[in-house]
PDB file of C-alpha atoms in Angstrom:
ATOM      1  CA  GLY I  30      12.903   7.867  -8.559  1.00  0.00           C
ATOM      2  CA  GLU I  31      12.044   7.652  -4.888  1.00  0.00           C
ATOM      3  CA  ASN I  32      13.636   4.968  -2.731  1.00  0.00           C
ATOM      4  CA  VAL I  33      12.291   4.150   0.717  1.00  0.00           C
ATOM      5  CA  GLU I  34      14.314   2.045   3.120  1.00  0.00           C
ATOM      6  CA  GLN I  35      12.709   0.591   6.237  1.00  0.00           C
ATOM      7  CA  HIS I  36      14.335  -0.913   9.340  1.00  0.00           C
ATOM      8  CA  PRO I  37      14.210  -3.271  11.077  1.00  0.00           C
ATOM      9  CA  SER I  38      12.659  -6.017   8.977  1.00  0.00           C
ATOM     10  CA  THR I  39      11.534  -7.864  12.110  1.00  0.00           C
ATOM     11  CA  LEU I  40      10.971  -6.603  15.621  1.00  0.00           C
ATOM     12  CA  SER I  41       9.980  -8.484  18.775  1.00  0.00           C
ATOM     13  CA  VAL I  42       8.957  -6.628  21.916  1.00  0.00           C
ATOM     14  CA  GLN I  43       7.406  -7.577  25.227  1.00  0.00           C
ATOM     15  CA  GLU I  44       3.845  -6.492  25.785  1.00  0.00           C
ATOM     16  CA  GLY I  45       3.826  -3.025  27.290  1.00  0.00           C
ATOM     17  CA  ASP I  46       7.171  -2.010  25.812  1.00  0.00           C
ATOM     18  CA  SER I  47       7.607   0.534  23.032  1.00  0.00           C
ATOM     19  CA  ALA I  48       8.371  -0.234  19.388  1.00  0.00           C
ATOM     20  CA  VAL I  49      10.105   2.045  16.909  1.00  0.00           C
ATOM     21  CA  ILE I  50      10.270   1.550  13.149  1.00  0.00           C
ATOM     22  CA  LYS I  51      12.443   3.814  11.025  1.00  0.00           C
ATOM     23  CA  CYS I  52      12.272   4.791   7.354  1.00  0.00           C
ATOM     24  CA  THR I  53      14.445   6.932   5.127  1.00  0.00           C
ATOM     25  CA  TYR I  54      13.529   8.384   1.763  1.00  0.00           C
ATOM     26  CA  SER I  55      15.624   9.766  -1.068  1.00  0.00           C
ATOM     27  CA  ASP I  56      13.428  12.277  -2.951  1.00  0.00           C
ATOM     28  CA  SER I  57      13.219  15.621  -1.184  1.00  0.00           C
ATOM     29  CA  ALA I  58      10.064  16.387  -3.224  1.00  0.00           C
ATOM     30  CA  SER I  59       8.084  13.752  -1.313  1.00  0.00           C
ATOM     31  CA  ASN I  60       5.735  15.537   1.048  1.00  0.00           C
ATOM     32  CA  TYR I  61       3.336  12.981   2.482  1.00  0.00           C
ATOM     33  CA  PHE I  62       4.229   9.942   4.556  1.00  0.00           C
ATOM     34  CA  PRO I  63       1.526   7.408   5.473  1.00  0.00           C
ATOM     35  CA  TRP I  64       1.989   4.321   7.604  1.00  0.00           C
ATOM     36  CA  TYR I  65       0.008   1.162   6.943  1.00  0.00           C
ATOM     37  CA  LYS I  66      -0.651  -1.852   9.162  1.00  0.00           C
ATOM     38  CA  GLN I  67      -1.259  -5.198   7.502  1.00  0.00           C
ATOM     39  CA  GLU I  68      -2.501  -8.109   9.558  1.00  0.00           C
ATOM     40  CA  LEU I  69      -1.955 -11.605   8.240  1.00  0.00           C
ATOM     41  CA  GLY I  70      -4.127 -12.210   5.198  1.00  0.00           C
ATOM     42  CA  LYS I  71      -5.703  -8.763   5.353  1.00  0.00           C
ATOM     43  CA  ARG I  72      -5.495  -5.533   3.390  1.00  0.00           C
ATOM     44  CA  PRO I  73      -3.047  -2.748   4.306  1.00  0.00           C
ATOM     45  CA  GLN I  74      -4.845  -0.185   6.427  1.00  0.00           C
ATOM     46  CA  LEU I  75      -3.787   3.376   7.087  1.00  0.00           C
ATOM     47  CA  ILE I  76      -2.969   3.927  10.759  1.00  0.00           C
ATOM     48  CA  ILE I  77      -1.367   7.360  10.759  1.00  0.00           C
ATOM     49  CA  ASP I  78       0.133   9.831   8.327  1.00  0.00           C
ATOM     50  CA  ILE I  79       2.225  12.966   8.418  1.00  0.00           C
ATOM     51  CA  ARG I  80       2.698  15.824   5.980  1.00  0.00           C
ATOM     52  CA  SER I  81       5.982  17.559   5.344  1.00  0.00           C
ATOM     53  CA  ASN I  82       4.939  20.762   7.104  1.00  0.00           C
ATOM     54  CA  VAL I  83       4.594  18.913  10.423  1.00  0.00           C
ATOM     55  CA  GLY I  84       7.344  17.425  12.591  1.00  0.00           C
ATOM     56  CA  GLU I  85       5.292  15.105  14.774  1.00  0.00           C
ATOM     57  CA  LYS I  86       1.793  13.676  14.962  1.00  0.00           C
ATOM     58  CA  LYS I  87       0.179  11.550  17.667  1.00  0.00           C
ATOM     59  CA  ASP I  88      -2.905   9.385  17.798  1.00  0.00           C
ATOM     60  CA  GLN I  89      -3.339   7.660  21.154  1.00  0.00           C
ATOM     61  CA  ARG I  90      -0.508   5.091  21.423  1.00  0.00           C
ATOM     62  CA  ILE I  91       0.853   5.785  17.958  1.00  0.00           C
ATOM     63  CA  ALA I  92       3.088   8.652  16.922  1.00  0.00           C
ATOM     64  CA  VAL I  93       5.052   9.517  13.820  1.00  0.00           C
ATOM     65  CA  THR I  94       8.006  11.899  13.588  1.00  0.00           C
ATOM     66  CA  LEU I  95       9.486  13.451  10.476  1.00  0.00           C
ATOM     67  CA  ASN I  96      12.927  14.977   9.938  1.00  0.00           C
ATOM     68  CA  LYS I  97      12.845  16.623   6.513  1.00  0.00           C
ATOM     69  CA  THR I  98      16.481  17.683   6.642  1.00  0.00           C
ATOM     70  CA  ALA I  99      17.694  14.149   7.256  1.00  0.00           C
ATOM     71  CA  LYS I 100      14.908  12.651   5.124  1.00  0.00           C
ATOM     72  CA  HIS I 101      13.779  10.143   7.671  1.00  0.00           C
ATOM     73  CA  PHE I 102      10.567   9.408   9.525  1.00  0.00           C
ATOM     74  CA  SER I 103       9.691   7.004  12.298  1.00  0.00           C
ATOM     75  CA  LEU I 104       6.705   5.207  13.761  1.00  0.00           C
ATOM     76  CA  HIS I 105       6.494   4.930  17.533  1.00  0.00           C
ATOM     77  CA  ILE I 106       4.085   2.575  19.263  1.00  0.00           C
ATOM     78  CA  THR I 107       3.895   2.833  23.034  1.00  0.00           C
ATOM     79  CA  GLU I 108       2.410   0.352  25.519  1.00  0.00           C
ATOM     80  CA  THR I 109       2.342  -2.346  22.862  1.00  0.00           C
ATOM     81  CA  GLN I 110      -0.416  -4.947  22.927  1.00  0.00           C
ATOM     82  CA  PRO I 111      -0.659  -8.379  21.262  1.00  0.00           C
ATOM     83  CA  GLU I 112      -3.110  -6.946  18.714  1.00  0.00           C
ATOM     84  CA  ASP I 113      -0.358  -4.621  17.505  1.00  0.00           C
ATOM     85  CA  SER I 114       1.359  -7.690  16.003  1.00  0.00           C
ATOM     86  CA  ALA I 115       1.340  -7.184  12.219  1.00  0.00           C
ATOM     87  CA  VAL I 116       3.478  -6.022   9.330  1.00  0.00           C
ATOM     88  CA  TYR I 117       3.930  -2.258   9.165  1.00  0.00           C
ATOM     89  CA  PHE I 118       4.755  -0.422   5.937  1.00  0.00           C
ATOM     90  CA  CYS I 119       5.973   3.120   5.624  1.00  0.00           C
ATOM     91  CA  ALA I 120       5.465   5.026   2.386  1.00  0.00           C
ATOM     92  CA  ALA I 121       6.468   8.261   0.735  1.00  0.00           C
ATOM     93  CA  ILE I 122       4.301  10.081  -1.782  1.00  0.00           C
ATOM     94  CA  ASP I 123       5.555  12.303  -4.578  1.00  0.00           C
ATOM     95  CA  PRO I 124       3.201  15.271  -4.938  1.00  0.00           C
ATOM     96  CA  GLY I 125       3.493  15.349  -8.713  1.00  0.00           C
ATOM     97  CA  GLY I 126       1.430  13.490 -11.272  1.00  0.00           C
ATOM     98  CA  TYR I 127      -0.569  10.592  -9.924  1.00  0.00           C
ATOM     99  CA  GLN I 128       0.517  10.631  -6.303  1.00  0.00           C
ATOM    100  CA  LYS I 129       3.120   7.952  -6.850  1.00  0.00           C
ATOM    101  CA  VAL I 130       3.502   5.949  -3.666  1.00  0.00           C
ATOM    102  CA  THR I 131       6.757   4.226  -2.837  1.00  0.00           C
ATOM    103  CA  PHE I 132       6.447   1.667  -0.052  1.00  0.00           C
ATOM    104  CA  GLY I 133       9.098   0.457   2.337  1.00  0.00           C
ATOM    105  CA  THR I 134       9.790  -3.265   2.525  1.00  0.00           C
ATOM    106  CA  GLY I 135       7.852  -3.740   5.746  1.00  0.00           C
ATOM    107  CA  THR I 136       8.554  -4.517   9.403  1.00  0.00           C
ATOM    108  CA  LYS I 137       7.065  -7.590  11.019  1.00  0.00           C
ATOM    109  CA  LEU I 138       6.245  -6.643  14.598  1.00  0.00           C
ATOM    110  CA  GLN I 139       5.657  -9.365  17.151  1.00  0.00           C
ATOM    111  CA  VAL I 140       4.351  -8.393  20.576  1.00  0.00           C
ATOM    112  CA  ILE I 141       5.034 -11.140  23.091  1.00  0.00           C
ATOM    113  CA  PRO I 142       2.420 -11.442  25.853  1.00  0.00           C
TER     114      PRO I 142
ATOM    115  CA  ASN F   2     -20.015   2.847   1.322  1.00  0.00           C
ATOM    116  CA  ALA F   3     -18.426  -0.474   0.426  1.00  0.00           C
ATOM    117  CA  GLY F   4     -15.088   1.196  -0.336  1.00  0.00           C
ATOM    118  CA  VAL F   5     -12.867  -0.794  -2.702  1.00  0.00           C
ATOM    119  CA  THR F   6     -14.262  -4.186  -3.709  1.00  0.00           C
ATOM    120  CA  GLN F   7     -12.185  -6.870  -5.395  1.00  0.00           C
ATOM    121  CA  THR F   8     -13.366 -10.101  -6.959  1.00  0.00           C
ATOM    122  CA  PRO F   9     -12.624 -12.946  -6.878  1.00  0.00           C
ATOM    123  CA  LYS F  10     -10.983 -13.420  -3.467  1.00  0.00           C
ATOM    124  CA  PHE F  11      -9.164 -16.587  -4.518  1.00  0.00           C
ATOM    125  CA  ARG F  12      -8.375 -18.169  -7.849  1.00  0.00           C
ATOM    126  CA  ILE F  13      -6.231 -20.990  -9.171  1.00  0.00           C
ATOM    127  CA  LEU F  14      -5.180 -20.811 -12.809  1.00  0.00           C
ATOM    128  CA  LYS F  15      -3.299 -23.147 -15.080  1.00  0.00           C
ATOM    129  CA  ILE F  16      -0.237 -21.892 -16.940  1.00  0.00           C
ATOM    130  CA  GLY F  17      -1.292 -20.113 -20.123  1.00  0.00           C
ATOM    131  CA  GLN F  18      -4.839 -19.356 -19.016  1.00  0.00           C
ATOM    132  CA  SER F  19      -6.148 -15.813 -18.879  1.00  0.00           C
ATOM    133  CA  MET F  20      -8.375 -14.057 -16.399  1.00  0.00           C
ATOM    134  CA  THR F  21      -9.566 -10.640 -15.272  1.00  0.00           C
ATOM    135  CA  LEU F  22      -9.333  -9.402 -11.704  1.00  0.00           C
ATOM    136  CA  GLN F  23     -12.151  -7.026 -10.959  1.00  0.00           C
ATOM    137  CA  CYS F  24     -11.904  -3.869  -8.870  1.00  0.00           C
ATOM    138  CA  THR F  25     -14.616  -1.336  -8.200  1.00  0.00           C
ATOM    139  CA  GLN F  26     -14.858   1.606  -5.819  1.00  0.00           C
ATOM    140  CA  ASP F  27     -17.832   3.681  -4.734  1.00  0.00           C
ATOM    141  CA  MET F  28     -15.961   6.654  -3.293  1.00  0.00           C
ATOM    142  CA  ASN F  29     -15.797   8.587  -6.599  1.00  0.00           C
ATOM    143  CA  HIS F  30     -11.996   8.454  -6.473  1.00  0.00           C
ATOM    144  CA  ASN F  31     -10.215   9.496  -9.642  1.00  0.00           C
ATOM    145  CA  TYR F  32      -6.971   7.680  -8.891  1.00  0.00           C
ATOM    146  CA  MET F  33      -6.820   3.885  -8.924  1.00  0.00           C
ATOM    147  CA  TYR F  34      -3.908   1.469  -8.615  1.00  0.00           C
ATOM    148  CA  TRP F  35      -3.029  -2.199  -8.911  1.00  0.00           C
ATOM    149  CA  TYR F  36      -0.296  -3.698  -6.740  1.00  0.00           C
ATOM    150  CA  ARG F  37       1.068  -7.165  -6.319  1.00  0.00           C
ATOM    151  CA  GLN F  38       2.465  -8.478  -3.061  1.00  0.00           C
ATOM    152  CA  ASP F  39       4.626 -11.559  -3.110  1.00  0.00           C
ATOM    153  CA  PRO F  40       4.916 -13.621   0.111  1.00  0.00           C
ATOM    154  CA  GLY F  41       6.779 -11.727   2.820  1.00  0.00           C
ATOM    155  CA  MET F  42       7.416  -8.784   0.543  1.00  0.00           C
ATOM    156  CA  GLY F  43       6.206  -5.247   0.047  1.00  0.00           C
ATOM    157  CA  LEU F  44       3.841  -3.822  -2.539  1.00  0.00           C
ATOM    158  CA  LYS F  45       4.884  -3.320  -6.144  1.00  0.00           C
ATOM    159  CA  LEU F  46       2.871  -1.072  -8.466  1.00  0.00           C
ATOM    160  CA  ILE F  47       1.648  -2.780 -11.648  1.00  0.00           C
ATOM    161  CA  TYR F  48      -0.551  -0.137 -13.289  1.00  0.00           C
ATOM    162  CA  TYR F  49      -2.331   3.029 -12.258  1.00  0.00           C
ATOM    163  CA  SER F  50      -5.012   5.337 -13.586  1.00  0.00           C
ATOM    164  CA  VAL F  51      -5.682   8.999 -12.877  1.00  0.00           C
ATOM    165  CA  GLY F  52      -9.152   8.964 -14.374  1.00  0.00           C
ATOM    166  CA  ALA F  53     -11.484   7.292 -16.841  1.00  0.00           C
ATOM    167  CA  GLY F  54      -9.710   6.617 -20.126  1.00  0.00           C
ATOM    168  CA  ILE F  55      -6.216   7.209 -18.708  1.00  0.00           C
ATOM    169  CA  THR F  56      -3.870   4.430 -17.628  1.00  0.00           C
ATOM    170  CA  ASP F  57      -0.125   4.075 -17.284  1.00  0.00           C
ATOM    171  CA  LYS F  58       2.505   1.526 -16.332  1.00  0.00           C
ATOM    172  CA  GLY F  59       3.932   1.150 -12.879  1.00  0.00           C
ATOM    173  CA  GLU F  60       7.016  -0.703 -11.731  1.00  0.00           C
ATOM    174  CA  VAL F  61       6.099  -4.250 -12.877  1.00  0.00           C
ATOM    175  CA  PRO F  62       3.605  -4.069 -15.801  1.00  0.00           C
ATOM    176  CA  ASN F  63       4.839  -6.979 -17.933  1.00  0.00           C
ATOM    177  CA  GLY F  64       2.238  -9.696 -18.394  1.00  0.00           C
ATOM    178  CA  TYR F  65      -0.683  -7.473 -17.381  1.00  0.00           C
ATOM    179  CA  ASN F  66      -3.133  -5.083 -18.995  1.00  0.00           C
ATOM    180  CA  VAL F  67      -5.684  -2.665 -17.598  1.00  0.00           C
ATOM    181  CA  SER F  68      -8.562  -0.524 -18.773  1.00  0.00           C
ATOM    182  CA  ARG F  69     -10.513   2.297 -17.156  1.00  0.00           C
ATOM    183  CA  SER F  70     -13.793   2.928 -18.945  1.00  0.00           C
ATOM    184  CA  THR F  71     -15.554   4.327 -15.865  1.00  0.00           C
ATOM    185  CA  THR F  72     -14.510   6.121 -12.712  1.00  0.00           C
ATOM    186  CA  GLU F  73     -15.673   3.174 -10.592  1.00  0.00           C
ATOM    187  CA  ASP F  74     -14.028   0.198 -12.313  1.00  0.00           C
ATOM    188  CA  PHE F  75     -10.393  -0.697 -12.941  1.00  0.00           C
ATOM    189  CA  PRO F  76     -10.019  -4.329 -14.066  1.00  0.00           C
ATOM    190  CA  LEU F  77      -6.617  -6.035 -14.344  1.00  0.00           C
ATOM    191  CA  ARG F  78      -6.147  -8.677 -17.022  1.00  0.00           C
ATOM    192  CA  LEU F  79      -3.617 -11.486 -17.153  1.00  0.00           C
ATOM    193  CA  GLU F  80      -3.362 -12.771 -20.719  1.00  0.00           C
ATOM    194  CA  LEU F  81      -1.020 -15.774 -20.448  1.00  0.00           C
ATOM    195  CA  ALA F  82      -0.690 -16.762 -16.815  1.00  0.00           C
ATOM    196  CA  ALA F  83       2.802 -17.737 -15.661  1.00  0.00           C
ATOM    197  CA  PRO F  84       3.928 -19.202 -12.301  1.00  0.00           C
ATOM    198  CA  SER F  85       5.815 -15.948 -11.599  1.00  0.00           C
ATOM    199  CA  GLN F  86       2.455 -14.194 -11.401  1.00  0.00           C
ATOM    200  CA  THR F  87       1.442 -16.178  -8.327  1.00  0.00           C
ATOM    201  CA  SER F  88       0.845 -13.427  -5.803  1.00  0.00           C
ATOM    202  CA  VAL F  89      -1.719 -11.436  -3.867  1.00  0.00           C
ATOM    203  CA  TYR F  90      -3.136  -8.589  -5.914  1.00  0.00           C
ATOM    204  CA  PHE F  91      -4.413  -5.429  -4.247  1.00  0.00           C
ATOM    205  CA  CYS F  92      -6.438  -2.699  -5.848  1.00  0.00           C
ATOM    206  CA  ALA F  93      -6.400   0.750  -4.261  1.00  0.00           C
ATOM    207  CA  SER F  94      -7.947   4.137  -4.864  1.00  0.00           C
ATOM    208  CA  SER F  95      -7.436   7.697  -3.729  1.00  0.00           C
ATOM    209  CA  THR F  96      -8.757  11.141  -4.372  1.00  0.00           C
ATOM    210  CA  PRO F  97      -6.566  13.786  -6.000  1.00  0.00           C
ATOM    211  CA  PRO F  98      -4.851  15.967  -3.443  1.00  0.00           C
ATOM    212  CA  PRO F  99      -6.682  19.010  -2.290  1.00  0.00           C
ATOM    213  CA  ARG F 100      -4.749  22.195  -1.898  1.00  0.00           C
ATOM    214  CA  GLY F 101      -2.036  21.607   0.641  1.00  0.00           C
ATOM    215  CA  GLY F 102      -1.669  17.864   0.744  1.00  0.00           C
ATOM    216  CA  ASN F 103      -1.853  14.356  -0.621  1.00  0.00           C
ATOM    217  CA  GLN F 104      -4.457  11.797   0.284  1.00  0.00           C
ATOM    218  CA  PRO F 105      -4.070   8.226   1.523  1.00  0.00           C
ATOM    219  CA  GLN F 106      -4.841   5.213  -0.594  1.00  0.00           C
ATOM    220  CA  HIS F 107      -7.695   2.899   0.329  1.00  0.00           C
ATOM    221  CA  PHE F 108      -7.126  -0.781  -0.372  1.00  0.00           C
ATOM    222  CA  GLY F 109      -9.412  -3.636  -1.286  1.00  0.00           C
ATOM    223  CA  ASP F 110      -9.210  -7.027   0.449  1.00  0.00           C
ATOM    224  CA  GLY F 111      -7.027  -8.523  -2.256  1.00  0.00           C
ATOM    225  CA  THR F 112      -7.202 -11.419  -4.708  1.00  0.00           C
ATOM    226  CA  ARG F 113      -5.030 -14.439  -3.934  1.00  0.00           C
ATOM    227  CA  LEU F 114      -3.940 -15.914  -7.250  1.00  0.00           C
ATOM    228  CA  SER F 115      -2.056 -19.183  -7.702  1.00  0.00           C
ATOM    229  CA  ILE F 116      -0.795 -20.322 -11.095  1.00  0.00           C
ATOM    230  CA  LEU F 117       0.085 -23.981 -11.400  1.00  0.00           C
TER     231      LEU F 117
END
């Protein structure tokens, strides 16, 4: 089955700096890669996603890149703000069957004011 | 639209008790999922359903049961609660992929369950 590895597990950055979170996946059949943000005590919420036919996608301060050959994808947050502090999960979705989602183990991002 | 609604939000159970966690969605999504999230950890799939009357096991199904009699509802039942089932439980739903791509999952607010 699919295996998603996520690094780093914790990340501290100064406000205004950039943050990068990296994920690798094992199943080349996976073709959809969402990123979720989970604030303390809250539900995971989709912040950005990328499909396998696209190499990069941006949404304001957030961008995701995908390298299908190397089977890795990354989340980039620029000009970080204290409200970006949360746990971020990457995920890979197998297109077959029931859209099986395999989540990474999460990255706890702390933005220091 | 309320999205995905879970009840209760919090519950404390004694060992051996049983309970049902409720999940309902009003987005007419065919696919529904139950996850558990232990403190500081990621999400593990318990059960999923691709439509009314169809359910299947995920990664960690032991100790749980589900049913899917309607498109909207996907309850999760714990028959004999054990301390190892102390966790936060999230229900999620999604629509089947249209031509060309998968769809994201939408999560409920979670049920925080403690078993003492």
